[in-house]
Amino acid sequence: MDSAVSMYVFYSLIYSFFCLCLVAPPTEFVSAGITIQHIFSGYLGSEDMTFIEYHIKRGAVTAIVHSFIPLGYVVGLGLFAPEVSVWELAGGWLLTACIALPLGLAACVLFWQRDGWDRHPIANQLAQLSSGRGWRDVASAINIEFRRIDKFASGSFGRRLYVTDSWILKTSTYYVYIAHQNDIHLTLDKAEEHPLSYENSVATQYLNITVRRVEPHLKNFSIRLNALEYSDLKTKLQAQVLNARNIVVRQSLSDQFLDAFHSTVGENPVFPVRSDMELEPCIGCMQKESEVKLQRQCVSEEDNQAAAGETQCVQCFCRPMWCMDCMGKWFASRQDQQHPEGWLSGKAPCPTCRAIFCMLDVCAIVRQGG
């Protein structure tokens, strides 16, 4: 009897590990292609091309595969440890229930699939967002936006968050939460501090954001992401994130430096231009107007000669072509990434003419009358 119990325990542990890897595949399984999505990729199609249809099929296939887990456990236990009394119980109502579960789910999926998935829960959700146009029109609009490369993406395999210009999409094991950016309210509810991250073994902060939808029949859902991704998320959001609890969001190293860069430049002398002067768009992002001009401020010509042998700042004669953020990111990229404590006192070449400058030489452009 002791050997039978040992076999039962050993088999249960092995099967539990297998099921865990099937339900939440680790990185090694994903890289090796041992996932439901990869195995059934021929049927599911492409997520990038048909996002909605892909996840409708993925959720259905995943539910059916997972429904076989109890049956697989009972059948495997009977094959590898037939002397265990659990097998006798499985020969009756337990085995019947394990067989009925996948059959019932298969019947449910066939019902959803009738008339081109019109009855699927994701299709019903889209129908409530369609304003009478039909769920396929909304699905087509989402698919088109999802193909763009500028969308925000975060999360682990199978549980991803995507934010496009108009939509927030959160995938789960069997479902996709969908919300239009014009019809939501966002609230930063909680921050979790972890002393170690499984990704890089450093302290990590995770934020929980609740997405409240104005449609009365659609449930709210939550977003969980690394605090270092928060600023990138906000650039894609149309609605403001309400931080009623005044939660302190930990910034990334680059964000902290950009704040310090803005603060330092704000204390530097300004570069005046006429109010009627037309400034070019920033050649770094092509979204903002040029905001800074490099003017040597830190040393005089005599100091330059006295400090011969050292890399000194020189006058830059380029016209204004960069915004504040792009210039700050360029400056940070030219510093020693292993020693961020020296970034503020560092130097960098002008991104256009390679003239050496420091942060004291970055002057904000100010328009003046006349």
mmCIF file of C-alpha atoms in Angstrom:
data_model
loop_
_atom_site.group_PDB
_atom_site.id
_atom_site.type_symbol
_atom_site.label_atom_id
_atom_site.label_comp_id
_atom_site.label_asym_id
_atom_site.label_seq_id
_atom_site.Cartn_x
_atom_site.Cartn_y
_atom_site.Cartn_z
ATOM 1 C CA MET A 1 0.000 0.000 0.000
ATOM 2 C CA ASP A 2 2.898 2.361 0.755
ATOM 3 C CA SER A 3 4.278 1.847 -2.770
ATOM 4 C CA ALA A 4 0.843 2.570 -4.226
ATOM 5 C CA VAL A 5 0.580 5.808 -2.278
ATOM 6 C CA SER A 6 4.100 6.774 -3.329
ATOM 7 C CA MET A 7 3.210 6.118 -6.966
ATOM 8 C CA TYR A 8 0.034 8.161 -6.544
ATOM 9 C CA VAL A 9 1.924 11.102 -5.051
ATOM 10 C CA PHE A 10 4.694 10.916 -7.653
ATOM 11 C CA TYR A 11 2.227 10.763 -10.536
ATOM 12 C CA SER A 12 0.170 13.646 -9.105
ATOM 13 C CA LEU A 13 3.233 15.882 -8.831
ATOM 14 C CA ILE A 14 4.412 15.081 -12.358
ATOM 15 C CA TYR A 15 0.944 15.613 -13.825
ATOM 16 C CA SER A 16 0.465 18.869 -11.903
ATOM 17 C CA PHE A 17 3.759 20.174 -13.266
ATOM 18 C CA PHE A 18 2.714 19.234 -16.792
ATOM 19 C CA CYS A 19 -0.652 20.973 -16.400
ATOM 20 C CA LEU A 20 0.984 24.086 -14.974
ATOM 21 C CA CYS A 21 3.303 24.300 -17.972
ATOM 22 C CA LEU A 22 0.297 23.809 -20.269
ATOM 23 C CA VAL A 23 -1.881 26.469 -18.622
ATOM 24 C CA ALA A 24 0.910 29.009 -17.957
ATOM 25 C CA PRO A 25 3.818 28.013 -20.215
ATOM 26 C CA PRO A 26 7.241 29.234 -19.039
ATOM 27 C CA THR A 27 9.600 31.112 -21.324
ATOM 28 C CA GLU A 28 11.427 27.913 -22.266
ATOM 29 C CA PHE A 29 8.204 26.280 -23.488
ATOM 30 C CA VAL A 30 7.210 29.395 -25.427
ATOM 31 C CA SER A 31 10.632 29.558 -27.106
ATOM 32 C CA ALA A 32 10.414 25.875 -28.015
ATOM 33 C CA GLY A 33 6.900 26.287 -29.425
ATOM 34 C CA ILE A 34 5.283 23.967 -26.862
ATOM 35 C CA THR A 35 2.118 26.021 -26.496
ATOM 36 C CA ILE A 36 -1.497 25.592 -27.539
ATOM 37 C CA GLN A 37 -1.230 28.669 -29.764
ATOM 38 C CA HIS A 38 1.758 27.264 -31.635
ATOM 39 C CA ILE A 39 0.401 23.735 -31.961
ATOM 40 C CA PHE A 40 -2.912 24.984 -33.421
ATOM 41 C CA SER A 41 -1.392 27.912 -35.332
ATOM 42 C CA GLY A 42 -2.641 26.555 -38.651
ATOM 43 C CA TYR A 43 -6.242 26.816 -37.471
ATOM 44 C CA LEU A 44 -5.923 30.017 -35.438
ATOM 45 C CA GLY A 45 -4.334 32.117 -38.164
ATOM 46 C CA SER A 46 -2.324 35.290 -37.522
ATOM 47 C CA GLU A 47 -2.842 37.493 -34.469
ATOM 48 C CA ASP A 48 -1.232 40.447 -36.239
ATOM 49 C CA MET A 49 -3.593 40.296 -39.217
ATOM 50 C CA THR A 50 -6.908 39.238 -37.625
ATOM 51 C CA PHE A 51 -6.611 39.968 -33.911
ATOM 52 C CA ILE A 52 -10.275 39.449 -32.954
ATOM 53 C CA GLU A 53 -10.869 36.282 -34.980
ATOM 54 C CA TYR A 54 -7.571 34.850 -33.739
ATOM 55 C CA HIS A 55 -8.484 35.298 -30.075
ATOM 56 C CA ILE A 56 -12.024 34.031 -30.543
ATOM 57 C CA LYS A 57 -10.596 30.779 -31.897
ATOM 58 C CA ARG A 58 -7.725 30.731 -29.408
ATOM 59 C CA GLY A 59 -10.045 31.005 -26.419
ATOM 60 C CA ALA A 60 -12.295 28.238 -27.744
ATOM 61 C CA VAL A 61 -9.412 25.859 -28.525
ATOM 62 C CA THR A 62 -7.718 26.591 -25.182
ATOM 63 C CA ALA A 63 -10.920 25.867 -23.250
ATOM 64 C CA ILE A 64 -11.384 22.523 -25.016
ATOM 65 C CA VAL A 65 -7.765 21.461 -24.457
ATOM 66 C CA HIS A 66 -7.890 22.443 -20.784
ATOM 67 C CA SER A 67 -11.147 20.527 -20.329
ATOM 68 C CA PHE A 68 -9.266 17.290 -21.024
ATOM 69 C CA ILE A 69 -6.967 17.817 -18.014
ATOM 70 C CA PRO A 70 -9.211 16.009 -15.452
ATOM 71 C CA LEU A 71 -9.828 13.123 -17.865
ATOM 72 C CA GLY A 72 -6.137 12.819 -18.608
ATOM 73 C CA TYR A 73 -5.358 12.687 -14.900
ATOM 74 C CA VAL A 74 -7.862 9.913 -14.194
ATOM 75 C CA VAL A 75 -6.909 7.822 -17.234
ATOM 76 C CA GLY A 76 -3.202 8.248 -16.555
ATOM 77 C CA LEU A 77 -3.658 7.290 -12.915
ATOM 78 C CA GLY A 78 -5.444 4.155 -13.953
ATOM 79 C CA LEU A 79 -2.636 3.210 -16.340
ATOM 80 C CA PHE A 80 0.317 3.914 -14.083
ATOM 81 C CA ALA A 81 -1.174 3.098 -10.678
ATOM 82 C CA PRO A 82 -4.183 0.791 -11.177
ATOM 83 C CA GLU A 83 -3.977 -0.426 -7.596
ATOM 84 C CA VAL A 84 -4.868 3.018 -6.211
ATOM 85 C CA SER A 85 -8.455 3.120 -4.971
ATOM 86 C CA VAL A 86 -9.079 6.393 -6.783
ATOM 87 C CA TRP A 87 -9.281 4.431 -10.017
ATOM 88 C CA GLU A 88 -12.271 2.497 -8.686
ATOM 89 C CA LEU A 89 -14.021 5.773 -7.967
ATOM 90 C CA ALA A 90 -13.141 7.011 -11.445
ATOM 91 C CA GLY A 91 -14.817 3.981 -12.916
ATOM 92 C CA GLY A 92 -18.154 5.463 -11.848
ATOM 93 C CA TRP A 93 -19.379 9.017 -11.585
ATOM 94 C CA LEU A 94 -15.910 10.654 -11.593
ATOM 95 C CA LEU A 95 -14.974 9.173 -14.965
ATOM 96 C CA THR A 96 -18.383 10.148 -16.335
ATOM 97 C CA ALA A 97 -17.900 13.741 -15.186
ATOM 98 C CA CYS A 98 -14.413 13.879 -16.701
ATOM 99 C CA ILE A 99 -15.777 12.698 -20.054
ATOM 100 C CA ALA A 100 -18.801 14.991 -19.929
ATOM 101 C CA LEU A 101 -16.697 18.124 -19.367
ATOM 102 C CA PRO A 102 -14.878 18.179 -22.752
ATOM 103 C CA LEU A 103 -18.020 16.985 -24.555
ATOM 104 C CA GLY A 104 -20.035 19.798 -23.012
ATOM 105 C CA LEU A 105 -17.415 22.398 -23.889
ATOM 106 C CA ALA A 106 -17.154 21.076 -27.447
ATOM 107 C CA ALA A 107 -20.930 21.425 -27.817
ATOM 108 C CA CYS A 108 -20.745 24.972 -26.441
ATOM 109 C CA VAL A 109 -17.998 25.891 -28.923
ATOM 110 C CA LEU A 110 -20.036 24.454 -31.796
ATOM 111 C CA PHE A 111 -22.956 26.617 -30.674
ATOM 112 C CA TRP A 112 -20.719 29.701 -30.629
ATOM 113 C CA GLN A 113 -19.313 28.861 -34.051
ATOM 114 C CA ARG A 114 -22.706 28.811 -35.771
ATOM 115 C CA ASP A 115 -23.303 31.802 -38.070
ATOM 116 C CA GLY A 116 -19.655 32.787 -38.001
ATOM 117 C CA TRP A 117 -19.128 33.087 -34.223
ATOM 118 C CA ASP A 118 -22.052 35.505 -33.811
ATOM 119 C CA ARG A 119 -22.914 33.983 -30.426
ATOM 120 C CA HIS A 120 -19.403 34.033 -28.963
ATOM 121 C CA PRO A 121 -18.972 36.160 -25.795
ATOM 122 C CA ILE A 122 -16.319 38.316 -27.503
ATOM 123 C CA ALA A 123 -18.698 38.928 -30.425
ATOM 124 C CA ASN A 124 -21.440 39.872 -27.942
ATOM 125 C CA GLN A 125 -19.048 42.310 -26.263
ATOM 126 C CA LEU A 126 -18.201 43.917 -29.609
ATOM 127 C CA ALA A 127 -21.881 44.131 -30.518
ATOM 128 C CA GLN A 128 -22.448 46.316 -27.447
ATOM 129 C CA LEU A 129 -19.598 48.569 -28.580
ATOM 130 C CA SER A 130 -20.805 48.805 -32.186
ATOM 131 C CA SER A 131 -23.634 51.363 -31.787
ATOM 132 C CA GLY A 132 -25.796 49.253 -34.066
ATOM 133 C CA ARG A 133 -23.199 48.729 -36.804
ATOM 134 C CA GLY A 134 -22.548 45.055 -36.092
ATOM 135 C CA TRP A 135 -19.692 43.411 -34.263
ATOM 136 C CA ARG A 136 -17.729 42.605 -37.436
ATOM 137 C CA ASP A 137 -17.336 46.294 -38.257
ATOM 138 C CA VAL A 138 -15.832 46.907 -34.814
ATOM 139 C CA ALA A 139 -13.620 43.833 -35.176
ATOM 140 C CA SER A 140 -12.364 45.107 -38.539
ATOM 141 C CA ALA A 141 -11.523 48.524 -37.045
ATOM 142 C CA ILE A 142 -9.618 46.874 -34.182
ATOM 143 C CA ASN A 143 -7.740 44.571 -36.575
ATOM 144 C CA ILE A 144 -6.612 47.532 -38.682
ATOM 145 C CA GLU A 145 -5.312 49.473 -35.683
ATOM 146 C CA PHE A 146 -3.612 46.404 -34.233
ATOM 147 C CA ARG A 147 -1.491 46.027 -37.364
ATOM 148 C CA ARG A 148 0.196 49.356 -36.673
ATOM 149 C CA ILE A 149 3.650 49.163 -35.164
ATOM 150 C CA ASP A 150 3.198 52.069 -32.748
ATOM 151 C CA LYS A 151 0.830 50.254 -30.367
ATOM 152 C CA PHE A 152 1.740 49.802 -26.704
ATOM 153 C CA ALA A 153 2.242 46.188 -25.629
ATOM 154 C CA SER A 154 2.970 44.754 -22.197
ATOM 155 C CA GLY A 155 2.530 41.572 -20.187
ATOM 156 C CA SER A 156 3.522 37.929 -20.313
ATOM 157 C CA PHE A 157 2.613 35.285 -22.870
ATOM 158 C CA GLY A 158 -1.140 34.707 -23.063
ATOM 159 C CA ARG A 159 -1.939 37.643 -20.771
ATOM 160 C CA ARG A 160 -1.058 40.685 -22.788
ATOM 161 C CA LEU A 161 -2.141 44.299 -22.750
ATOM 162 C CA TYR A 162 -2.343 46.228 -26.004
ATOM 163 C CA VAL A 163 -3.216 49.909 -26.367
ATOM 164 C CA THR A 164 -3.824 51.296 -29.841
ATOM 165 C CA ASP A 165 -4.893 54.790 -30.839
ATOM 166 C CA SER A 166 -8.561 54.036 -30.052
ATOM 167 C CA TRP A 167 -8.735 50.761 -28.128
ATOM 168 C CA ILE A 168 -7.529 49.050 -24.962
ATOM 169 C CA LEU A 169 -7.250 45.273 -25.379
ATOM 170 C CA LYS A 170 -6.450 42.879 -22.553
ATOM 171 C CA THR A 171 -6.104 39.186 -23.367
ATOM 172 C CA SER A 172 -6.627 36.406 -20.832
ATOM 173 C CA THR A 173 -6.645 32.638 -21.046
ATOM 174 C CA TYR A 174 -10.092 32.354 -22.640
ATOM 175 C CA TYR A 175 -11.261 35.919 -23.215
ATOM 176 C CA VAL A 176 -10.343 39.404 -24.444
ATOM 177 C CA TYR A 177 -11.481 42.554 -22.633
ATOM 178 C CA ILE A 178 -12.086 45.379 -25.091
ATOM 179 C CA ALA A 179 -12.726 49.042 -24.322
ATOM 180 C CA HIS A 180 -12.889 52.141 -26.485
ATOM 181 C CA GLN A 181 -10.650 54.904 -25.168
ATOM 182 C CA ASN A 182 -13.430 57.503 -25.394
ATOM 183 C CA ASP A 183 -15.758 55.459 -23.178
ATOM 184 C CA ILE A 184 -13.642 54.630 -20.143
ATOM 185 C CA HIS A 185 -12.456 56.033 -16.827
ATOM 186 C CA LEU A 186 -9.023 54.990 -15.574
ATOM 187 C CA THR A 187 -8.091 54.827 -11.900
ATOM 188 C CA LEU A 188 -4.716 53.976 -10.374
ATOM 189 C CA ASP A 189 -5.838 51.831 -7.444
ATOM 190 C CA LYS A 190 -2.781 50.120 -6.010
ATOM 191 C CA ALA A 191 0.982 49.756 -6.248
ATOM 192 C CA GLU A 192 2.808 46.560 -5.316
ATOM 193 C CA GLU A 193 6.438 46.675 -4.244
ATOM 194 C CA HIS A 194 8.543 43.551 -4.848
ATOM 195 C CA PRO A 195 12.125 43.432 -3.550
ATOM 196 C CA LEU A 196 13.146 41.101 -6.379
ATOM 197 C CA SER A 197 11.942 40.704 -9.951
ATOM 198 C CA TYR A 198 12.111 37.332 -11.699
ATOM 199 C CA GLU A 199 13.351 39.171 -14.813
ATOM 200 C CA ASN A 200 16.355 41.127 -13.517
ATOM 201 C CA SER A 201 16.661 40.460 -9.756
ATOM 202 C CA VAL A 202 16.103 44.092 -8.770
ATOM 203 C CA ALA A 203 13.337 45.832 -6.865
ATOM 204 C CA THR A 204 10.208 46.242 -8.990
ATOM 205 C CA GLN A 205 6.962 48.144 -8.624
ATOM 206 C CA TYR A 206 3.732 46.930 -10.238
ATOM 207 C CA LEU A 207 0.701 49.143 -10.751
ATOM 208 C CA ASN A 208 -2.946 48.074 -10.785
ATOM 209 C CA ILE A 209 -5.161 50.298 -12.943
ATOM 210 C CA THR A 210 -8.930 49.801 -13.099
ATOM 211 C CA VAL A 211 -10.643 50.377 -16.449
ATOM 212 C CA ARG A 212 -14.265 51.410 -15.857
ATOM 213 C CA ARG A 213 -16.453 51.215 -18.937
ATOM 214 C CA VAL A 214 -19.467 53.452 -19.459
ATOM 215 C CA GLU A 215 -21.467 50.676 -21.139
ATOM 216 C CA PRO A 216 -23.772 49.405 -18.363
ATOM 217 C CA HIS A 217 -23.709 45.738 -19.427
ATOM 218 C CA LEU A 218 -19.930 45.411 -19.747
ATOM 219 C CA LYS A 219 -17.800 44.519 -16.745
ATOM 220 C CA ASN A 220 -14.875 46.605 -15.626
ATOM 221 C CA PHE A 221 -11.409 45.079 -15.772
ATOM 222 C CA SER A 222 -7.981 45.794 -14.351
ATOM 223 C CA ILE A 223 -4.552 46.367 -15.839
ATOM 224 C CA ARG A 224 -1.372 45.262 -14.083
ATOM 225 C CA LEU A 225 1.945 46.482 -15.424
ATOM 226 C CA ASN A 226 5.476 47.342 -14.405
ATOM 227 C CA ALA A 227 5.806 50.914 -13.183
ATOM 228 C CA LEU A 228 8.698 51.436 -15.610
ATOM 229 C CA GLU A 229 6.183 51.056 -18.467
ATOM 230 C CA TYR A 230 3.735 53.581 -17.025
ATOM 231 C CA SER A 231 5.041 56.588 -18.923
ATOM 232 C CA ASP A 232 4.917 54.680 -22.238
ATOM 233 C CA LEU A 233 1.350 53.644 -21.481
ATOM 234 C CA LYS A 234 0.268 57.218 -20.816
ATOM 235 C CA THR A 235 1.568 58.363 -24.203
ATOM 236 C CA LYS A 236 -0.990 56.052 -25.889
ATOM 237 C CA LEU A 237 -3.912 56.833 -23.593
ATOM 238 C CA GLN A 238 -6.453 59.496 -24.462
ATOM 239 C CA ALA A 239 -7.996 59.552 -20.977
ATOM 240 C CA GLN A 240 -6.173 60.710 -17.855
ATOM 241 C CA VAL A 241 -5.338 58.153 -15.168
ATOM 242 C CA LEU A 242 -6.916 59.295 -11.898
ATOM 243 C CA ASN A 243 -4.487 58.896 -9.006
ATOM 244 C CA ALA A 244 -6.855 59.710 -6.131
ATOM 245 C CA ARG A 245 -4.664 57.901 -3.582
ATOM 246 C CA ASN A 246 -1.556 59.890 -4.574
ATOM 247 C CA ILE A 247 0.419 56.723 -5.282
ATOM 248 C CA VAL A 248 4.077 57.449 -5.978
ATOM 249 C CA VAL A 249 4.986 55.808 -9.279
ATOM 250 C CA ARG A 250 8.598 54.724 -9.527
ATOM 251 C CA GLN A 251 10.169 56.168 -12.661
ATOM 252 C CA SER A 252 12.638 54.482 -14.961
ATOM 253 C CA LEU A 253 16.230 55.701 -14.996
ATOM 254 C CA SER A 254 15.684 57.467 -18.328
ATOM 255 C CA ASP A 255 12.557 59.229 -17.027
ATOM 256 C CA GLN A 256 14.419 60.395 -13.925
ATOM 257 C CA PHE A 257 17.208 61.763 -16.086
ATOM 258 C CA LEU A 258 14.759 63.563 -18.393
ATOM 259 C CA ASP A 259 13.233 65.284 -15.361
ATOM 260 C CA ALA A 260 16.707 66.378 -14.217
ATOM 261 C CA PHE A 261 17.551 67.447 -17.785
ATOM 262 C CA HIS A 262 14.427 69.623 -17.990
ATOM 263 C CA SER A 263 15.182 71.134 -14.595
ATOM 264 C CA THR A 264 18.801 71.979 -15.503
ATOM 265 C CA VAL A 265 17.910 73.460 -18.883
ATOM 266 C CA GLY A 266 15.236 75.554 -17.183
ATOM 267 C CA GLU A 267 17.963 77.242 -15.144
ATOM 268 C CA ASN A 268 20.208 77.894 -18.157
ATOM 269 C CA PRO A 269 20.115 81.125 -20.181
ATOM 270 C CA VAL A 270 17.472 81.104 -22.889
ATOM 271 C CA PHE A 271 17.943 81.496 -26.630
ATOM 272 C CA PRO A 272 15.600 84.240 -27.892
ATOM 273 C CA VAL A 273 14.010 84.098 -31.346
ATOM 274 C CA ARG A 274 11.559 86.436 -33.051
ATOM 275 C CA SER A 275 7.916 85.612 -32.579
ATOM 276 C CA ASP A 276 7.418 85.409 -36.360
ATOM 277 C CA MET A 277 10.347 83.046 -36.885
ATOM 278 C CA GLU A 278 9.275 79.623 -38.128
ATOM 279 C CA LEU A 279 10.950 76.752 -36.305
ATOM 280 C CA GLU A 280 11.398 73.351 -37.907
ATOM 281 C CA PRO A 281 9.855 70.189 -36.476
ATOM 282 C CA CYS A 282 12.147 68.123 -34.263
ATOM 283 C CA ILE A 283 14.046 65.731 -36.518
ATOM 284 C CA GLY A 284 14.122 63.170 -33.717
ATOM 285 C CA CYS A 285 10.371 62.639 -33.196
ATOM 286 C CA MET A 286 8.823 64.823 -35.966
ATOM 287 C CA GLN A 287 5.994 65.599 -33.525
ATOM 288 C CA LYS A 288 7.127 68.672 -31.605
ATOM 289 C CA GLU A 289 8.552 71.994 -32.697
ATOM 290 C CA SER A 290 12.272 72.533 -32.095
ATOM 291 C CA GLU A 291 12.716 73.670 -28.486
ATOM 292 C CA VAL A 292 16.448 73.936 -27.761
ATOM 293 C CA LYS A 293 19.600 75.498 -29.190
ATOM 294 C CA LEU A 294 23.156 74.540 -28.247
ATOM 295 C CA GLN A 295 25.077 77.638 -27.076
ATOM 296 C CA ARG A 296 28.390 77.285 -25.247
ATOM 297 C CA GLN A 297 27.855 78.637 -21.726
ATOM 298 C CA CYS A 298 30.000 76.519 -19.416
ATOM 299 C CA VAL A 299 33.557 77.805 -20.073
ATOM 300 C CA SER A 300 35.314 80.793 -21.578
ATOM 301 C CA GLU A 301 38.002 80.686 -24.268
ATOM 302 C CA GLU A 302 40.721 81.234 -21.646
ATOM 303 C CA ASP A 303 39.411 78.333 -19.546
ATOM 304 C CA ASN A 304 39.395 76.188 -22.642
ATOM 305 C CA GLN A 305 43.066 76.887 -23.284
ATOM 306 C CA ALA A 306 44.004 76.360 -19.632
ATOM 307 C CA ALA A 307 42.378 72.965 -19.618
ATOM 308 C CA ALA A 308 44.142 71.741 -22.727
ATOM 309 C CA GLY A 309 44.186 67.990 -23.053
ATOM 310 C CA GLU A 310 40.685 67.544 -21.703
ATOM 311 C CA THR A 311 37.585 67.218 -23.826
ATOM 312 C CA GLN A 312 36.056 70.682 -23.739
ATOM 313 C CA CYS A 313 32.792 72.100 -24.962
ATOM 314 C CA VAL A 314 32.870 73.998 -28.257
ATOM 315 C CA GLN A 315 30.414 76.305 -29.962
ATOM 316 C CA CYS A 316 27.706 74.602 -32.022
ATOM 317 C CA PHE A 317 26.521 76.518 -35.091
ATOM 318 C CA CYS A 318 23.578 74.259 -35.991
ATOM 319 C CA ARG A 319 20.156 75.817 -36.244
ATOM 320 C CA PRO A 320 17.485 74.597 -33.749
ATOM 321 C CA MET A 321 16.367 71.148 -34.853
ATOM 322 C CA TRP A 322 15.580 69.195 -31.658
ATOM 323 C CA CYS A 323 12.912 69.189 -28.963
ATOM 324 C CA MET A 324 13.801 69.017 -25.286
ATOM 325 C CA ASP A 325 12.956 65.335 -24.798
ATOM 326 C CA CYS A 326 14.830 64.093 -27.868
ATOM 327 C CA MET A 327 17.909 66.121 -26.965
ATOM 328 C CA GLY A 328 17.766 64.716 -23.412
ATOM 329 C CA LYS A 329 17.441 61.142 -24.702
ATOM 330 C CA TRP A 330 20.357 61.704 -27.085
ATOM 331 C CA PHE A 331 22.496 63.107 -24.260
ATOM 332 C CA ALA A 332 21.679 60.128 -22.008
ATOM 333 C CA SER A 333 22.455 57.625 -24.774
ATOM 334 C CA ARG A 334 26.012 59.022 -25.082
ATOM 335 C CA GLN A 335 26.830 58.536 -21.394
ATOM 336 C CA ASP A 336 28.355 55.573 -19.576
ATOM 337 C CA GLN A 337 25.335 53.328 -19.027
ATOM 338 C CA GLN A 338 27.086 51.519 -16.170
ATOM 339 C CA HIS A 339 27.577 54.730 -14.155
ATOM 340 C CA PRO A 340 24.387 56.825 -14.296
ATOM 341 C CA GLU A 341 25.570 58.900 -11.323
ATOM 342 C CA GLY A 342 27.884 60.788 -13.695
ATOM 343 C CA TRP A 343 25.350 61.564 -16.424
ATOM 344 C CA LEU A 344 24.528 65.083 -15.217
ATOM 345 C CA SER A 345 28.174 66.159 -15.400
ATOM 346 C CA GLY A 346 28.879 64.346 -18.651
ATOM 347 C CA LYS A 347 29.376 65.609 -22.185
ATOM 348 C CA ALA A 348 28.012 64.547 -25.555
ATOM 349 C CA PRO A 349 28.535 65.401 -29.231
ATOM 350 C CA CYS A 350 25.888 67.430 -31.045
ATOM 351 C CA PRO A 351 23.701 64.896 -32.890
ATOM 352 C CA THR A 352 24.142 66.905 -36.098
ATOM 353 C CA CYS A 353 27.639 68.447 -36.218
ATOM 354 C CA ARG A 354 29.337 66.479 -33.382
ATOM 355 C CA ALA A 355 30.379 69.603 -31.484
ATOM 356 C CA ILE A 356 30.973 68.682 -27.827
ATOM 357 C CA PHE A 357 28.483 70.150 -25.333
ATOM 358 C CA CYS A 358 27.334 69.659 -21.758
ATOM 359 C CA MET A 359 23.980 70.219 -20.085
ATOM 360 C CA LEU A 360 24.882 73.852 -19.271
ATOM 361 C CA ASP A 361 25.070 74.543 -23.016
ATOM 362 C CA VAL A 362 21.477 73.517 -23.748
ATOM 363 C CA CYS A 363 19.339 76.647 -24.027
ATOM 364 C CA ALA A 364 15.579 76.642 -24.248
ATOM 365 C CA ILE A 365 14.115 78.646 -27.143
ATOM 366 C CA VAL A 366 11.910 81.562 -26.117
ATOM 367 C CA ARG A 367 9.943 83.658 -28.598
ATOM 368 C CA GLN A 368 10.127 87.422 -28.213
ATOM 369 C CA GLY A 369 8.117 90.171 -29.803
ATOM 370 C CA GLY A 370 9.287 91.862 -32.990
#
